[in-house]
Short mmCIF file of C-alpha atoms and ligand atoms in Angstrom, two decimals:
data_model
loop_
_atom_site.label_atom_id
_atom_site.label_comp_id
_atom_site.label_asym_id
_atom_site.label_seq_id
_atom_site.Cartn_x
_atom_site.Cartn_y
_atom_site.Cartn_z
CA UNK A 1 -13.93 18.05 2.07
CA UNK A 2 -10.38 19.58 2.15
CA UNK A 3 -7.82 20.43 -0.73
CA UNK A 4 -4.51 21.00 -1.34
CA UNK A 5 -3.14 24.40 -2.78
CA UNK A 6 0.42 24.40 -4.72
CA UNK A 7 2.40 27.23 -5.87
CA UNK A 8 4.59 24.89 -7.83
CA UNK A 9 8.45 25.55 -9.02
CA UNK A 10 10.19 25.73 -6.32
CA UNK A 11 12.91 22.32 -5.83
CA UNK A 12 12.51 20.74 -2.73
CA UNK A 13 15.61 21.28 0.02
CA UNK A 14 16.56 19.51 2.95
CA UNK A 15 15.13 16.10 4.84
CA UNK A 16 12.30 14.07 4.81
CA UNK A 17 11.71 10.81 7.57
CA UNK A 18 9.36 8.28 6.32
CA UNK A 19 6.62 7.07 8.19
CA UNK A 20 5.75 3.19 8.77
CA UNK A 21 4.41 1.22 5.79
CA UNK A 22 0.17 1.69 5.60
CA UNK A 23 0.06 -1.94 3.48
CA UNK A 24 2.63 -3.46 6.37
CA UNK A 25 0.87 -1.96 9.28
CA UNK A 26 -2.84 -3.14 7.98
CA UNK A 27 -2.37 -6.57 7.50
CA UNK A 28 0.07 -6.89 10.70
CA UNK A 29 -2.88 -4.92 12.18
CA UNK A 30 -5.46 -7.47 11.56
CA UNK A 31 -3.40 -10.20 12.48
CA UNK A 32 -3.09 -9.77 15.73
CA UNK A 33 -6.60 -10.71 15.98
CA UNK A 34 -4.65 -14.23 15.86
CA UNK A 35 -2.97 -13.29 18.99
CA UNK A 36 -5.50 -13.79 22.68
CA UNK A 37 -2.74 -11.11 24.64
CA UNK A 38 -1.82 -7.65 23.55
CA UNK A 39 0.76 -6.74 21.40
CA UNK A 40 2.31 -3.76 20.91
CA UNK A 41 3.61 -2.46 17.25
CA UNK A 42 5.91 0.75 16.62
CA UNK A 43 6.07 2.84 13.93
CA UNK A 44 2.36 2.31 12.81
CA UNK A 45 1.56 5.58 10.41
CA UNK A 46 -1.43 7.92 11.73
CA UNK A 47 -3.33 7.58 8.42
CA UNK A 48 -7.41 7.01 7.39
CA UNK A 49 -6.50 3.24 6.61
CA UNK A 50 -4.79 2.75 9.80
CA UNK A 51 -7.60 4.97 11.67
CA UNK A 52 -10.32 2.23 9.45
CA UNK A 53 -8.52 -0.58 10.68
CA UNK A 54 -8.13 0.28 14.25
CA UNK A 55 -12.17 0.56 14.44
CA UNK A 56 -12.46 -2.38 12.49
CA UNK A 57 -10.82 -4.35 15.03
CA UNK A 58 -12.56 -2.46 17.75
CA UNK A 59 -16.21 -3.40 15.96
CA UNK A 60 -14.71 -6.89 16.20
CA UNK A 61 -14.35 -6.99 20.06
CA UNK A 62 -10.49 -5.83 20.33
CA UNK A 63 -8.92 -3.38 22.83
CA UNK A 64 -6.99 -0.96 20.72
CA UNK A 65 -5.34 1.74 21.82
CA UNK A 66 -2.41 4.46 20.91
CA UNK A 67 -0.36 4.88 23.47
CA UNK A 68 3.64 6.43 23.52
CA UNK A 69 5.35 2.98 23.19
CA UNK A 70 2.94 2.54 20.06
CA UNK A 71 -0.03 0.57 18.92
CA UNK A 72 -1.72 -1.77 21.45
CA UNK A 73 -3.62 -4.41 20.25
CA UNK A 74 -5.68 -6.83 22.56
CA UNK A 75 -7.74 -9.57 20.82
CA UNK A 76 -8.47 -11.79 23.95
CA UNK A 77 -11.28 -14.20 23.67
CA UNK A 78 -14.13 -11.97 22.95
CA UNK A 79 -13.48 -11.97 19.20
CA UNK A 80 -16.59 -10.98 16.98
CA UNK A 81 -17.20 -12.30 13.67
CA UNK A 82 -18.98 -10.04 11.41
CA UNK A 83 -17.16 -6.90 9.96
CA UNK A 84 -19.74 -4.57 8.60
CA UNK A 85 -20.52 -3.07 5.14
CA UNK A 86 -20.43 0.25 5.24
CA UNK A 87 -16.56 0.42 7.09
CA UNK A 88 -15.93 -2.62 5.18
CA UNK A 89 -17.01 -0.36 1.45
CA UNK A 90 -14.35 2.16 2.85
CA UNK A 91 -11.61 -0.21 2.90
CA UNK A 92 -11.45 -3.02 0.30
CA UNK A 93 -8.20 -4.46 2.55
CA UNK A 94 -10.47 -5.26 5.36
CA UNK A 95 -11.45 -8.45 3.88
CA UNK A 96 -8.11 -9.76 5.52
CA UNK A 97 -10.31 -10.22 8.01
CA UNK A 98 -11.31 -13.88 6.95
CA UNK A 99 -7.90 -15.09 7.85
CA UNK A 100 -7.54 -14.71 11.08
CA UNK A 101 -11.40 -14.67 12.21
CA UNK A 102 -11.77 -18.55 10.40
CA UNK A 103 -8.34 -19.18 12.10
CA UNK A 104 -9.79 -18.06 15.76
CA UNK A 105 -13.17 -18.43 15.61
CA UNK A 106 -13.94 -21.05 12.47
CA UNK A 107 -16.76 -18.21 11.51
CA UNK A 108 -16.23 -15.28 9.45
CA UNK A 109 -18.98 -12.69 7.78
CA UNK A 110 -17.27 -10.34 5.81
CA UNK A 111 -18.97 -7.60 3.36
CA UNK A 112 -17.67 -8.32 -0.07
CA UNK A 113 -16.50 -5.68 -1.00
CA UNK A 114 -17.21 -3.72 -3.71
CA UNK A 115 -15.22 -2.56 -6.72
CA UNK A 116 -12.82 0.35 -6.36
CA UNK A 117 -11.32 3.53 -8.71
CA UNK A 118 -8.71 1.13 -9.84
CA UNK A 119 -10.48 -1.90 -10.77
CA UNK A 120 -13.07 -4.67 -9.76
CA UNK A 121 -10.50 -6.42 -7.38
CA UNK A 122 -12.35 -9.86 -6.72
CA UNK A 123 -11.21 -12.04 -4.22
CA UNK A 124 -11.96 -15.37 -5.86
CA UNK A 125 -8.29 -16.42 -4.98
CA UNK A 126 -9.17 -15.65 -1.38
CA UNK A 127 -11.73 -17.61 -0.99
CA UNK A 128 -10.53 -20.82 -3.14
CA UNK A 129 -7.60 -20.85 -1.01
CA UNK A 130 -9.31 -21.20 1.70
CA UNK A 131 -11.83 -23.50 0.54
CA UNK A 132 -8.79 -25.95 0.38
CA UNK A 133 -8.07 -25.71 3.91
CA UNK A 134 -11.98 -26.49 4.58
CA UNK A 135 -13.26 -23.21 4.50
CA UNK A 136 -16.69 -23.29 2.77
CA UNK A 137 -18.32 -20.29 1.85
CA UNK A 138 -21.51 -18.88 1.19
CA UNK A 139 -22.17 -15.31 -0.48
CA UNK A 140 -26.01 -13.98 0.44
CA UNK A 141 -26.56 -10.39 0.88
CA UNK A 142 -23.90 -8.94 -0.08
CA UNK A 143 -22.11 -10.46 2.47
CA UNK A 144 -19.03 -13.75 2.62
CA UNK A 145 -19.99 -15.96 4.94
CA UNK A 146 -17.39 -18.53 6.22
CA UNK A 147 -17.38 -21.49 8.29
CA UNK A 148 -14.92 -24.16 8.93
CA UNK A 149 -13.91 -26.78 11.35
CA UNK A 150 -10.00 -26.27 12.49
CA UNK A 151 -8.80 -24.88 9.45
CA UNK A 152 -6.17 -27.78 7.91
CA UNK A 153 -2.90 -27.22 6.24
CA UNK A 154 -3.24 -27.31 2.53
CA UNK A 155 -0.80 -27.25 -0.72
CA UNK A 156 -2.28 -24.16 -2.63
CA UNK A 157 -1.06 -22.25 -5.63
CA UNK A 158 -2.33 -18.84 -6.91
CA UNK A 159 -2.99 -18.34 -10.26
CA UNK A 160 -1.57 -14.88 -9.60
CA UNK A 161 0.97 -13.70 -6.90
CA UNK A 162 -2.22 -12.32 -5.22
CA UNK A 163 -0.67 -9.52 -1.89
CA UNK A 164 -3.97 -10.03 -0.27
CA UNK A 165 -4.35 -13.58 -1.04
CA UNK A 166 -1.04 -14.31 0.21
CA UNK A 167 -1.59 -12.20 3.24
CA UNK A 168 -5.19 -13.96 4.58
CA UNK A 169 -3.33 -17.36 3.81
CA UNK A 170 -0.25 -16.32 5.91
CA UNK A 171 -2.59 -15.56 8.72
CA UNK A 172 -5.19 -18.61 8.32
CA UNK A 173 -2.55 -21.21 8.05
CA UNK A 174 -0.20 -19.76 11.14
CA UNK A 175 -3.10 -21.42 13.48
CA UNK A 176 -4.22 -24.31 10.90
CA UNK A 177 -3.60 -28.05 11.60
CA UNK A 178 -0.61 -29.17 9.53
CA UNK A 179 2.00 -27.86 7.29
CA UNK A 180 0.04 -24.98 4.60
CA UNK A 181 2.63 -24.81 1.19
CA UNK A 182 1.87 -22.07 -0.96
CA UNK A 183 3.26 -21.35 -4.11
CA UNK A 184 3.01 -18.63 -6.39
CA UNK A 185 2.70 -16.44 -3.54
CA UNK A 186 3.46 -12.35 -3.48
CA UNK A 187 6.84 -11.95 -2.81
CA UNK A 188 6.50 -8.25 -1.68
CA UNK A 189 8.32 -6.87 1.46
CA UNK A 190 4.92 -6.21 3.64
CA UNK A 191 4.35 -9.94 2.96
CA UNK A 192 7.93 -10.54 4.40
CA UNK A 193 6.73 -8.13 7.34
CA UNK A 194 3.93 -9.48 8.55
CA UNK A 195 5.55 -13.31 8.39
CA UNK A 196 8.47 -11.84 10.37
CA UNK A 197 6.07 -10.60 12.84
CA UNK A 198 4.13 -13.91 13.18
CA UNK A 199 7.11 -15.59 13.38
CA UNK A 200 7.95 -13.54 16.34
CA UNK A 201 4.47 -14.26 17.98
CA UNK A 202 5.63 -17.90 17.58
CA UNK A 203 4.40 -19.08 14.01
CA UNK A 204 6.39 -21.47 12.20
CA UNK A 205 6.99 -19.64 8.76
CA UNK A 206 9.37 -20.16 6.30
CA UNK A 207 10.16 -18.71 2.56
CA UNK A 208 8.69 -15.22 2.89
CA UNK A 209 9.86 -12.87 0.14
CA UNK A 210 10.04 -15.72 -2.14
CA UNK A 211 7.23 -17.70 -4.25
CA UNK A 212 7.04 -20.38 -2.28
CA UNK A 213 6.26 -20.08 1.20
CA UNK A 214 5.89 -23.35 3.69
CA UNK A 215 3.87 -22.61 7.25
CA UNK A 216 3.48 -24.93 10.01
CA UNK A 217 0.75 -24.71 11.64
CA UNK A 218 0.80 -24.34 15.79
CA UNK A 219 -1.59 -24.63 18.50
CA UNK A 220 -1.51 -20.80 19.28
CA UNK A 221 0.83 -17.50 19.11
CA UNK A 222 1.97 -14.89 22.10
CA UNK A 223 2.59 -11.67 22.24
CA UNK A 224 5.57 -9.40 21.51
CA UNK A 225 6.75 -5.83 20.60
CA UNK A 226 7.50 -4.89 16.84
CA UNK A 227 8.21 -2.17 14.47
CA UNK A 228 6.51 -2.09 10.67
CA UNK A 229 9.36 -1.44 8.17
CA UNK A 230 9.05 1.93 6.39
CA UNK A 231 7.02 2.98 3.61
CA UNK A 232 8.92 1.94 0.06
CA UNK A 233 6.16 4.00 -1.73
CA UNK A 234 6.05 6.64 0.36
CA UNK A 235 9.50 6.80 0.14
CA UNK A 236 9.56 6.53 -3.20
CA UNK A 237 7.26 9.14 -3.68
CA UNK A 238 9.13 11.98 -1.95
CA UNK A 239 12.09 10.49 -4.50
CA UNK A 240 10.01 11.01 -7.24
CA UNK A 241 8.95 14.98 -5.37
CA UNK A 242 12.69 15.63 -5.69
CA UNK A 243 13.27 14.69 -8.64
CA UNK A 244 10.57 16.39 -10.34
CA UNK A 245 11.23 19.55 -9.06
CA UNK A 246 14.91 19.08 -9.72
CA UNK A 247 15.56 19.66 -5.90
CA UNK A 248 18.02 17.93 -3.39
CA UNK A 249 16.60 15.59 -0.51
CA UNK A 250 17.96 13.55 1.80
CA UNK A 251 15.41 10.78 2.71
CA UNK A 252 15.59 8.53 6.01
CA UNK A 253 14.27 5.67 7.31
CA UNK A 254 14.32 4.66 3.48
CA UNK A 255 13.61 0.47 3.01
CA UNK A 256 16.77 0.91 0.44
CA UNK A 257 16.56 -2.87 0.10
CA UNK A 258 12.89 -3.14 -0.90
CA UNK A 259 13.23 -0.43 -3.65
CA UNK A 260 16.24 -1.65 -6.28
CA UNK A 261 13.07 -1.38 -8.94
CA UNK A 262 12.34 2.41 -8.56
CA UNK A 263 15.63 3.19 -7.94
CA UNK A 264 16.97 1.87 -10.85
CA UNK A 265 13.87 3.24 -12.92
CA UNK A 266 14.72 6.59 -11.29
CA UNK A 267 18.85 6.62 -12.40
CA UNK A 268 17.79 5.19 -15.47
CA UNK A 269 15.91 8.53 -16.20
CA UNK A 270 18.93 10.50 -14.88
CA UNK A 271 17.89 11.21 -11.60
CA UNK A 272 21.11 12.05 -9.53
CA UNK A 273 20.61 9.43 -6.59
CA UNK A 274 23.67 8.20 -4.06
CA UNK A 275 22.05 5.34 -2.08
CA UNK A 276 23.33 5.89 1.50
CA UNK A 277 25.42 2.86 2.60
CA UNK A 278 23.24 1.79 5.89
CA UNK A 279 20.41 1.28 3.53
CA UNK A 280 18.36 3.46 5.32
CA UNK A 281 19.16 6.60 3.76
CA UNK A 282 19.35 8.14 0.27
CA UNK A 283 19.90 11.60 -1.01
CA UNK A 284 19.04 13.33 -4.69
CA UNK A 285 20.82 16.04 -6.40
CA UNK A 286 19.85 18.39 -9.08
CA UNK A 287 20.93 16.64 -12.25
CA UNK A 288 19.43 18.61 -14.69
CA UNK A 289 17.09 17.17 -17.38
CA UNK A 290 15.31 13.79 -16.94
CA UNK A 291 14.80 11.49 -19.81
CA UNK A 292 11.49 9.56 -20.67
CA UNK A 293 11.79 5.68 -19.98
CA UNK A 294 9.78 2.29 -20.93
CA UNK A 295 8.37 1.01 -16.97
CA UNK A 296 5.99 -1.99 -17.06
CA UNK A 297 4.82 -2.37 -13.38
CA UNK A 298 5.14 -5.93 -12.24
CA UNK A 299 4.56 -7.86 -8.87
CA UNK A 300 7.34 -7.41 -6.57
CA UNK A 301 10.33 -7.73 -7.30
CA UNK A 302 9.78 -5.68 -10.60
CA UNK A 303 8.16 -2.18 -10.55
CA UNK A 304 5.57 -1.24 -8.37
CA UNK A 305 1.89 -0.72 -9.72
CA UNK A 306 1.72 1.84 -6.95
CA UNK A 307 4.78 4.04 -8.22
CA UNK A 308 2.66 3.85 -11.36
CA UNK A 309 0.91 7.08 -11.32
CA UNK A 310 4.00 9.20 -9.47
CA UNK A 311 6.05 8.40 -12.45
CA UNK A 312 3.63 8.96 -15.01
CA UNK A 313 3.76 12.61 -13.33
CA UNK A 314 7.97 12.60 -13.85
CA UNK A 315 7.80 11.40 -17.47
CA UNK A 316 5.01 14.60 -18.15
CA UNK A 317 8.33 17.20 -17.65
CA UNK A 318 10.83 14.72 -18.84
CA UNK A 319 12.75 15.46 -22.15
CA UNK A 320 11.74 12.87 -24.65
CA UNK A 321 8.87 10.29 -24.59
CA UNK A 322 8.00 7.43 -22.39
CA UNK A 323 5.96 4.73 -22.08
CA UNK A 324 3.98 3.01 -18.69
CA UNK A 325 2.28 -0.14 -19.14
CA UNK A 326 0.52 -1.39 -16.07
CA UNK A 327 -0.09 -5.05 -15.78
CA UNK A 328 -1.85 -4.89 -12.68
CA UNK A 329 -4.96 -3.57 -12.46
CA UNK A 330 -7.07 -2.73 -14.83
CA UNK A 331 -8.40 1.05 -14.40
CA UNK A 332 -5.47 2.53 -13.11
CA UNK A 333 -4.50 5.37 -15.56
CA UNK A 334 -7.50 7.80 -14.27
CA UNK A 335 -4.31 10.43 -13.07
CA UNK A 336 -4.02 11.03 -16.84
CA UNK A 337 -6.89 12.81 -18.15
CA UNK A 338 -6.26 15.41 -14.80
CA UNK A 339 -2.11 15.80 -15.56
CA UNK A 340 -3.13 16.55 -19.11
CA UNK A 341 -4.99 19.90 -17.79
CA UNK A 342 -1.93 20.67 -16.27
CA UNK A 343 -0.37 20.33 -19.36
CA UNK A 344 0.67 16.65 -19.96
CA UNK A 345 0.73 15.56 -23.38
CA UNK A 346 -0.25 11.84 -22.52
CA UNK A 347 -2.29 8.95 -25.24
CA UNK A 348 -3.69 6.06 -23.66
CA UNK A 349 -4.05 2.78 -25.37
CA UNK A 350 -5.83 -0.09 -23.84
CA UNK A 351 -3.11 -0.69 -20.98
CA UNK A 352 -0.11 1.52 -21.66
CA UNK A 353 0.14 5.33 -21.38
CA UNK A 354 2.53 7.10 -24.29
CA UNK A 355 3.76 10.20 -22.78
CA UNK A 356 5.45 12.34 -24.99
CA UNK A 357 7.48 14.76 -22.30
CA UNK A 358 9.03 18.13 -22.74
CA UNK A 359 6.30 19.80 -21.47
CA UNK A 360 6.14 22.57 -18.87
CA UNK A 361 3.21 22.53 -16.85
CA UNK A 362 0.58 25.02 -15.83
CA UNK A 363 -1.43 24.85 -12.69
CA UNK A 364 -5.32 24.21 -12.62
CA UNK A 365 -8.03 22.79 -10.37
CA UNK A 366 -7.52 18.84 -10.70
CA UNK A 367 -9.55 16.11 -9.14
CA UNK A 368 -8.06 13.28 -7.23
CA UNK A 369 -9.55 9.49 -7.68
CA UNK A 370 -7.59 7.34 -6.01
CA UNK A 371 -4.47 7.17 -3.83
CA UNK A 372 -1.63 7.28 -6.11
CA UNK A 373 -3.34 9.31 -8.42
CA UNK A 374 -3.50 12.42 -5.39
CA UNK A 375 -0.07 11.69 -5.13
CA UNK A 376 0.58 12.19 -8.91
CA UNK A 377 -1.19 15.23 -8.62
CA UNK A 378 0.29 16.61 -5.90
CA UNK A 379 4.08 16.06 -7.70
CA UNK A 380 2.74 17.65 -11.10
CA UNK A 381 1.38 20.39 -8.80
CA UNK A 382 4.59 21.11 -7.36
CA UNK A 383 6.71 21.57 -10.71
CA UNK A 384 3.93 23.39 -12.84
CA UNK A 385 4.29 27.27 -12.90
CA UNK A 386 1.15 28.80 -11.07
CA UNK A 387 -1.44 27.35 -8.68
CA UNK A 388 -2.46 24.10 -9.12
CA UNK A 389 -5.53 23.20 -6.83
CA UNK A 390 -6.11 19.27 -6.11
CA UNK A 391 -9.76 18.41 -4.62
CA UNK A 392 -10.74 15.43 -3.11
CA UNK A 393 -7.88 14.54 -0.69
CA UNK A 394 -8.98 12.39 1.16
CA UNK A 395 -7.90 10.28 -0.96
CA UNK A 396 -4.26 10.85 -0.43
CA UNK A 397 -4.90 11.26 3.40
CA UNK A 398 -5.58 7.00 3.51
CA UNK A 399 -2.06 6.53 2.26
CA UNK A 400 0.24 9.71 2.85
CA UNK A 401 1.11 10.48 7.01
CA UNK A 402 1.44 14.33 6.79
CA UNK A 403 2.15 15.04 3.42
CA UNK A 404 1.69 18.72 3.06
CA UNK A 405 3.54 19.12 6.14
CA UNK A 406 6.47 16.74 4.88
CA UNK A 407 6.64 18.68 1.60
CA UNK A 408 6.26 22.27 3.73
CA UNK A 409 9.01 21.56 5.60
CA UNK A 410 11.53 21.28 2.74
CA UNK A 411 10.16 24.33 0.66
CA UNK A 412 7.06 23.07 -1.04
CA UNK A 413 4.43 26.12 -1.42
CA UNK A 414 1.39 24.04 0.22
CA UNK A 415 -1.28 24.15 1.92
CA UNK A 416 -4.42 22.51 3.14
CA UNK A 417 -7.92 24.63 2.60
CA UNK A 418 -11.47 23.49 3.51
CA UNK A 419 -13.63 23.27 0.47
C1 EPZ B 1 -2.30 -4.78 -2.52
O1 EPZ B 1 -3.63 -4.84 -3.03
C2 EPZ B 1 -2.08 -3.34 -2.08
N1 EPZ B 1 -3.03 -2.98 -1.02
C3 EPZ B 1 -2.26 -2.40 -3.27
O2 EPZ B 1 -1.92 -1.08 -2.83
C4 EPZ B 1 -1.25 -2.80 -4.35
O3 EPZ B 1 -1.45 -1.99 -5.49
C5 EPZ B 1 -1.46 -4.28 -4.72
O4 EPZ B 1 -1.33 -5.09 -3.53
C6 EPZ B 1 -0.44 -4.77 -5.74
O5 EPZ B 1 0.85 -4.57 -5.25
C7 EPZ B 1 -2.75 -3.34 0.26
O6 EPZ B 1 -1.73 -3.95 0.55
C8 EPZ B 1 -3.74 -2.91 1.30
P1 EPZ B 1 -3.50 -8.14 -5.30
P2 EPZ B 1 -4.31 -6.29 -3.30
O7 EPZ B 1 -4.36 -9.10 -4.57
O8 EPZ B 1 -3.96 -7.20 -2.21
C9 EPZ B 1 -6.20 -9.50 -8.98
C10 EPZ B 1 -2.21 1.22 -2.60
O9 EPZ B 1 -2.23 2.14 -3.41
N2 EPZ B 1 -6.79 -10.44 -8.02
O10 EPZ B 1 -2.06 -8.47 -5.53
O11 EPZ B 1 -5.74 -6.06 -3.61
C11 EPZ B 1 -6.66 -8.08 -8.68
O12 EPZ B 1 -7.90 -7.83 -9.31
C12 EPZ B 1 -2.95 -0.07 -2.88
O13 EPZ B 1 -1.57 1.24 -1.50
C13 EPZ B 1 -7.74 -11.36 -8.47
O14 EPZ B 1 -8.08 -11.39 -9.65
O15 EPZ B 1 -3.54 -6.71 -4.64
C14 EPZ B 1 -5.56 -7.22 -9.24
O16 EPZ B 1 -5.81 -7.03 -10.63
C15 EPZ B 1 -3.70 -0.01 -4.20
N3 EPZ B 1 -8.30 -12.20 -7.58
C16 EPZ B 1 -4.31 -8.08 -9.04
O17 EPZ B 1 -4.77 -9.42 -8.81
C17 EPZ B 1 -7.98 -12.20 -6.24
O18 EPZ B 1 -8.53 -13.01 -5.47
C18 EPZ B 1 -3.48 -7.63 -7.87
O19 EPZ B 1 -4.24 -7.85 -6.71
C19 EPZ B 1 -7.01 -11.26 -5.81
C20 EPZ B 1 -6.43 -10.39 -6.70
#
């Protein structure tokens, strides 16, 4: 297993490009199992989900192949229907197969897959959803097994804005008979993404990026060429890297319009950010001291539960206290217990982290458990004095195209060692 090595203090200079979006790439990814010719997709990141997905789709009789133009992706008719456990228990997100095998093949065996760091993650709402569109469902071994006739258009509404469940409904419904409404659906920007890209392989969608999203169903999709937006957390992450270490960065290929929530969060602490007017590129200054905030992470539009743990790592050295609650999920504050031995002065209670600031930190050997909590980890690392050590990586390596070198590149002291 590798780790990461920080000699922190040192503000980040100069620019940083963001890579393509890994939770707009995966489920674009596995819809093109929707699609008999190939398509080809630019700007997919080179990460472990994108590397899981890609043999995912292989294991399910695909052609996929990187090549200079970008991804290739050929489904044609040999489509498989049984995604195995043990990639499956690598990659919760690859039950987004059931979309698009029900809406191809009208089978579908799936692993369920099992809890993760950050909570149990069911996919009830999955499943329900597509029981109405005459799905049925049987769980035996561990395993979701779905059947269906041609899947039929239904009027569904999620309890919760659900990303995945709005995702595997998108991509079961593009192929369905009849019009699928669904309301209540996840209004995030990869959901937006993967519509417009259906929409360019012919689906009839309308209402992405809002709650209530109407689909059409058609006979069958073509190919085409597309690029995955950019990475908002990424991208908000290498925000959060400059402003924690007080530095100046310029940041391209920066989704400025799917990120008014962490930018505002961001000012609101006193981080010295000029949004560049092409929306595509924004710059921080040193602005001296940050303040401690209130952020309650939301479903998009409000503040991300991914930014969650990167901030929680800003409010450690900001003057004053702050509070996070998270909303989403329900075992996502495990980042705290390793910033406090770096230094953090942090109290948890139930769902919301008090973090009392002020605090200059001191590198130690920390243990990543998720993939916003590396990234936490590696942003503490980079402002506390000393050498702070971060095991377990590969963690951050599903999420984060090239981080060390990213960071390297604009005067981090980083490096990768071998355990
Ligand atoms: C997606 O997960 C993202 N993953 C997550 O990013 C992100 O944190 C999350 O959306 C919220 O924005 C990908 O896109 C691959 P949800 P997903 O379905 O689809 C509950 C990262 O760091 N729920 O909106 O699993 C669930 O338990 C990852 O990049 C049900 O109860 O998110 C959770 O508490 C982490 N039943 C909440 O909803 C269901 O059937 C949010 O889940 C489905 C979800």
């Amino acid at each position: 297993m590798d780790k990461l090595v920080i000699e922190g203090g040192y503000p980040l200079q100069g620019e940083i490009t963001v890579s393509g979006s890994k939770n707009g790439a995966l489920p674009i990814l596995l819809s093109c199992m929707l699609i008999p010719e190939e398509v080809t997709l630019a700007g997919v990141p080179e990460l472990r989900d994108i590397q899981t997905t890609c043999h995912l789709l292989q294991l399910l009789g695909c052609h996929v192949e990187r090549t200079p133009e970008g991804m290739t992706v050929r489904a044609g008719n040999g489509l498989q229907h049984a995604a195995p456990y043990d990639l499956v228990r690598t990659m919760r997100a690859s039950v987004l197969c059931l979309g698009p095998l029900l809406a191809r093949l009208g089978r579908a065996k799936v692993a369920l897959p099992g809890g993760c760091a950050i909570g149990s993650r069911p996919v009830d709402l999955h499943l329900s959803s597509l029981e109405k569109m005459g799905a049925r469902f049987e769980i035996s071994g561990g395993d979701i097994n779905g059947r269906c006739e041609r899947l039929r258009g239904a009027h569904i509404s999620f309890d919760f804005p659900t990303v995945g469940g709005t995702e595997n409904l998108l991509m079961a419904s593009v192929l369905a008979e009849g019009e699928t409404i669904l309301e209540n659906a996840a209004r995030e920007p990869e959901i937006q993404d993967l519509a417009d890209f259906l929409n360019s392989c012919g689906a009839k969608i309308q209402g992405q990026g809002t709650s209530l999203i109407k689909i059409q169903g058609v006979s069958s999709l073509h190919a085409c060429r597309y690029t995955v937006l950019p990475d908002r957390i990424e991208a908000g992450t290498y925000l959060a890297a400059a402003a924690i270490t007080n530095g100046s960065l310029t940041i391209r290929n920066c989704p400025l319009w799917a990120m008014d929530a962490v930018i505002f969060k961001l000012q609101e602490m006193g981080v010295n950010i000029e949004a560049g007017q092409d929306k595509t590129r924004t710059v921080v200054k040193p602005g001296g001291d940050i303040q401690g905030i209130d952020v309650t992470t939301q479903p998009y539009p409000g503040f991300p539960t991914d930014m969650q743990a990167q901030f929680m790592a800003l409010m450690s050295v900001a003057q004053g206290a702050g509070m996070i609650k998270e909303t989403i999920f329900e075992n996502r504050f495990m980042h705290a217990q390793e910033l406090m031995r770096l230094g953090a002065r942090i109290k948890i209670s139930g769902n919301t982290a008090f973090i009392r600031g002020g605090q200059e930190l001191t590198g130690a050997t920390v243990m990543a458990s998720d993939l916003r909590a590396s990234a936490s980890l590696v942003l503490a690392g980079l402002a506390a004095g000393g050498t702070t050590t971060i095991r377990r990586i590969y963690h951050l390596d599903r999420g984060y195209e090239n981080m060390e070198d990213k960071l390297s590149r604009v005067g981090a002291r980083i490096r990768r060692e071998k355990e």
